[in-house]
Amino acid sequence: CQAEDGIRYPLWARGLGEVYKRQTQDQSNKEGTSGDTQGALSGDEDRNSVNNEKAIMEKDDKIFDLQRDLQEMQVKLEEAEAKIKEKENLKPVLAQQEKELKKLFDEQLLKKNEELNELKEDTKQIQELSLIHI
């Protein structure tokens, strides 16, 4: 509220809350309700409003926590998917390495078998020579 000369009077500068309170008090006085009853109702309304705000804040906190948990789970899921992809990418490499190792093993086994056969042949010849000299 401002006076016509532009000077704000301290009594009038109470804010909208005061205006609404005066309106409800004026209305209750017109209806025959005392200001004290209205004050009690206003107190109940204030408590209900505070309780509602607390409930909203608690729900907001829960939402925030759930969103944070969801983000953490998404990060873990992405990490797991990356590991799976890495393993899938390694499968062909591992399969190729397995083939190469098997080939090397088979070559070494064949070589050892040839050496064994040569040793057997040498042993046979030595035995034949020892029988001839006896």
Short mmCIF file of C-alpha atoms in Angstrom, two decimals:
data_model
loop_
_atom_site.label_atom_id
_atom_site.label_comp_id
_atom_site.label_asym_id
_atom_site.label_seq_id
_atom_site.Cartn_x
_atom_site.Cartn_y
_atom_site.Cartn_z
CA CYS A 1 0.00 0.00 0.00
CA GLN A 2 1.36 3.36 -0.95
CA ALA A 3 0.07 6.79 -0.32
CA GLU A 4 -0.64 9.07 -3.23
CA ASP A 5 2.46 11.10 -2.54
CA GLY A 6 4.63 7.98 -3.01
CA ILE A 7 5.63 7.64 0.64
CA ARG A 8 5.15 4.20 2.05
CA TYR A 9 3.64 4.14 5.51
CA PRO A 10 5.15 1.52 7.85
CA LEU A 11 1.75 0.44 9.17
CA TRP A 12 0.51 -0.28 5.65
CA ALA A 13 3.61 -2.09 4.47
CA ARG A 14 2.90 -5.46 6.04
CA GLY A 15 2.82 -7.67 2.93
CA LEU A 16 0.14 -9.80 1.34
CA GLY A 17 -0.02 -12.24 4.25
CA GLU A 18 -1.34 -9.50 6.51
CA VAL A 19 -3.87 -8.50 3.88
CA TYR A 20 -5.19 -12.06 3.60
CA LYS A 21 -5.33 -12.45 7.38
CA ARG A 22 -7.29 -9.20 7.71
CA GLN A 23 -9.65 -10.33 4.97
CA THR A 24 -10.35 -13.65 6.73
CA GLN A 25 -10.78 -11.89 10.07
CA ASP A 26 -13.13 -9.33 8.51
CA GLN A 27 -15.08 -12.11 6.83
CA SER A 28 -15.32 -14.13 10.05
CA ASN A 29 -16.48 -11.05 11.96
CA LYS A 30 -19.19 -10.52 9.35
CA GLU A 31 -20.28 -14.13 9.72
CA GLY A 32 -20.33 -13.83 13.50
CA THR A 33 -17.17 -15.85 14.11
CA SER A 34 -14.86 -14.43 16.70
CA GLY A 35 -11.27 -13.57 15.83
CA ASP A 36 -10.02 -16.03 18.47
CA THR A 37 -11.76 -18.96 16.76
CA GLN A 38 -10.33 -17.81 13.46
CA GLY A 39 -6.91 -17.58 15.09
CA ALA A 40 -7.23 -21.15 16.34
CA LEU A 41 -8.25 -22.30 12.87
CA SER A 42 -5.37 -20.37 11.40
CA GLY A 43 -3.00 -22.10 13.84
CA ASP A 44 -4.35 -25.52 12.82
CA GLU A 45 -3.99 -24.55 9.20
CA ASP A 46 -0.40 -23.41 9.85
CA ARG A 47 0.43 -26.72 11.56
CA ASN A 48 -1.19 -28.66 8.70
CA SER A 49 0.76 -26.57 6.22
CA VAL A 50 4.03 -27.22 8.07
CA ASN A 51 3.26 -30.95 8.26
CA ASN A 52 2.45 -31.00 4.56
CA GLU A 53 5.70 -29.20 3.76
CA LYS A 54 7.65 -31.69 5.89
CA ALA A 55 5.96 -34.61 4.12
CA ILE A 56 6.76 -33.06 0.75
CA MET A 57 10.39 -32.51 1.76
CA GLU A 58 10.68 -36.12 2.95
CA LYS A 59 9.24 -37.37 -0.33
CA ASP A 60 11.60 -35.09 -2.25
CA ASP A 61 14.52 -36.54 -0.25
CA LYS A 62 13.37 -40.06 -1.07
CA ILE A 63 13.04 -39.16 -4.74
CA PHE A 64 16.54 -37.67 -4.68
CA ASP A 65 17.94 -40.82 -3.01
CA LEU A 66 16.18 -43.07 -5.51
CA GLN A 67 17.47 -41.01 -8.43
CA ARG A 68 21.01 -41.21 -7.04
CA ASP A 69 20.65 -44.97 -6.57
CA LEU A 70 19.34 -45.29 -10.11
CA GLN A 71 22.30 -43.35 -11.48
CA GLU A 72 24.72 -45.57 -9.55
CA MET A 73 22.96 -48.67 -10.88
CA GLN A 74 23.15 -47.31 -14.42
CA VAL A 75 26.90 -46.75 -14.05
CA LYS A 76 27.35 -50.31 -12.76
CA LEU A 77 25.22 -51.65 -15.60
CA GLU A 78 27.31 -49.76 -18.15
CA GLU A 79 30.49 -51.13 -16.56
CA ALA A 80 29.12 -54.68 -16.67
CA GLU A 81 28.06 -54.26 -20.30
CA ALA A 82 31.54 -52.95 -21.15
CA LYS A 83 33.12 -56.01 -19.50
CA ILE A 84 30.77 -58.32 -21.37
CA LYS A 85 31.57 -56.58 -24.63
CA GLU A 86 35.28 -56.80 -23.87
CA LYS A 87 34.96 -60.53 -23.23
CA GLU A 88 32.94 -61.00 -26.40
CA ASN A 89 35.63 -59.11 -28.32
CA LEU A 90 38.25 -61.36 -26.76
CA LYS A 91 36.47 -64.56 -27.77
CA PRO A 92 37.77 -64.57 -31.36
CA VAL A 93 41.26 -63.61 -30.15
CA LEU A 94 41.20 -66.36 -27.54
CA ALA A 95 39.88 -68.85 -30.08
CA GLN A 96 42.72 -67.94 -32.45
CA GLN A 97 45.28 -68.26 -29.65
CA GLU A 98 43.79 -71.62 -28.70
CA LYS A 99 44.15 -72.83 -32.29
CA GLU A 100 47.76 -71.64 -32.42
CA LEU A 101 48.58 -73.32 -29.11
CA LYS A 102 46.93 -76.54 -30.24
CA LYS A 103 48.92 -76.41 -33.47
CA LEU A 104 52.16 -75.85 -31.52
CA PHE A 105 51.28 -78.66 -29.14
CA ASP A 106 50.49 -81.01 -32.01
CA GLU A 107 53.78 -80.09 -33.71
CA GLN A 108 55.71 -80.65 -30.48
CA LEU A 109 53.89 -83.94 -29.88
CA LEU A 110 54.67 -85.10 -33.41
CA LYS A 111 58.32 -84.11 -33.00
CA LYS A 112 58.56 -85.97 -29.67
CA ASN A 113 56.93 -89.03 -31.22
CA GLU A 114 59.48 -88.92 -34.04
CA GLU A 115 62.29 -88.65 -31.48
CA LEU A 116 60.81 -91.54 -29.54
CA ASN A 117 60.56 -93.65 -32.68
CA GLU A 118 64.18 -92.80 -33.53
CA LEU A 119 65.24 -93.80 -30.01
CA LYS A 120 63.32 -97.04 -30.31
CA GLU A 121 64.99 -97.73 -33.64
CA ASP A 122 68.40 -96.92 -32.18
CA THR A 123 67.70 -99.17 -29.21
CA LYS A 124 66.66 -101.98 -31.56
CA GLN A 125 69.82 -101.60 -33.61
CA ILE A 126 71.96 -101.57 -30.47
CA GLN A 127 70.26 -104.74 -29.26
CA GLU A 128 70.83 -106.41 -32.65
CA LEU A 129 74.49 -105.41 -32.61
CA SER A 130 74.96 -106.70 -29.11
CA LEU A 131 73.45 -110.04 -30.13
CA ILE A 132 75.81 -110.27 -33.06
CA HIS A 133 78.85 -109.68 -30.87
CA ILE A 134 77.90 -112.22 -28.33
#
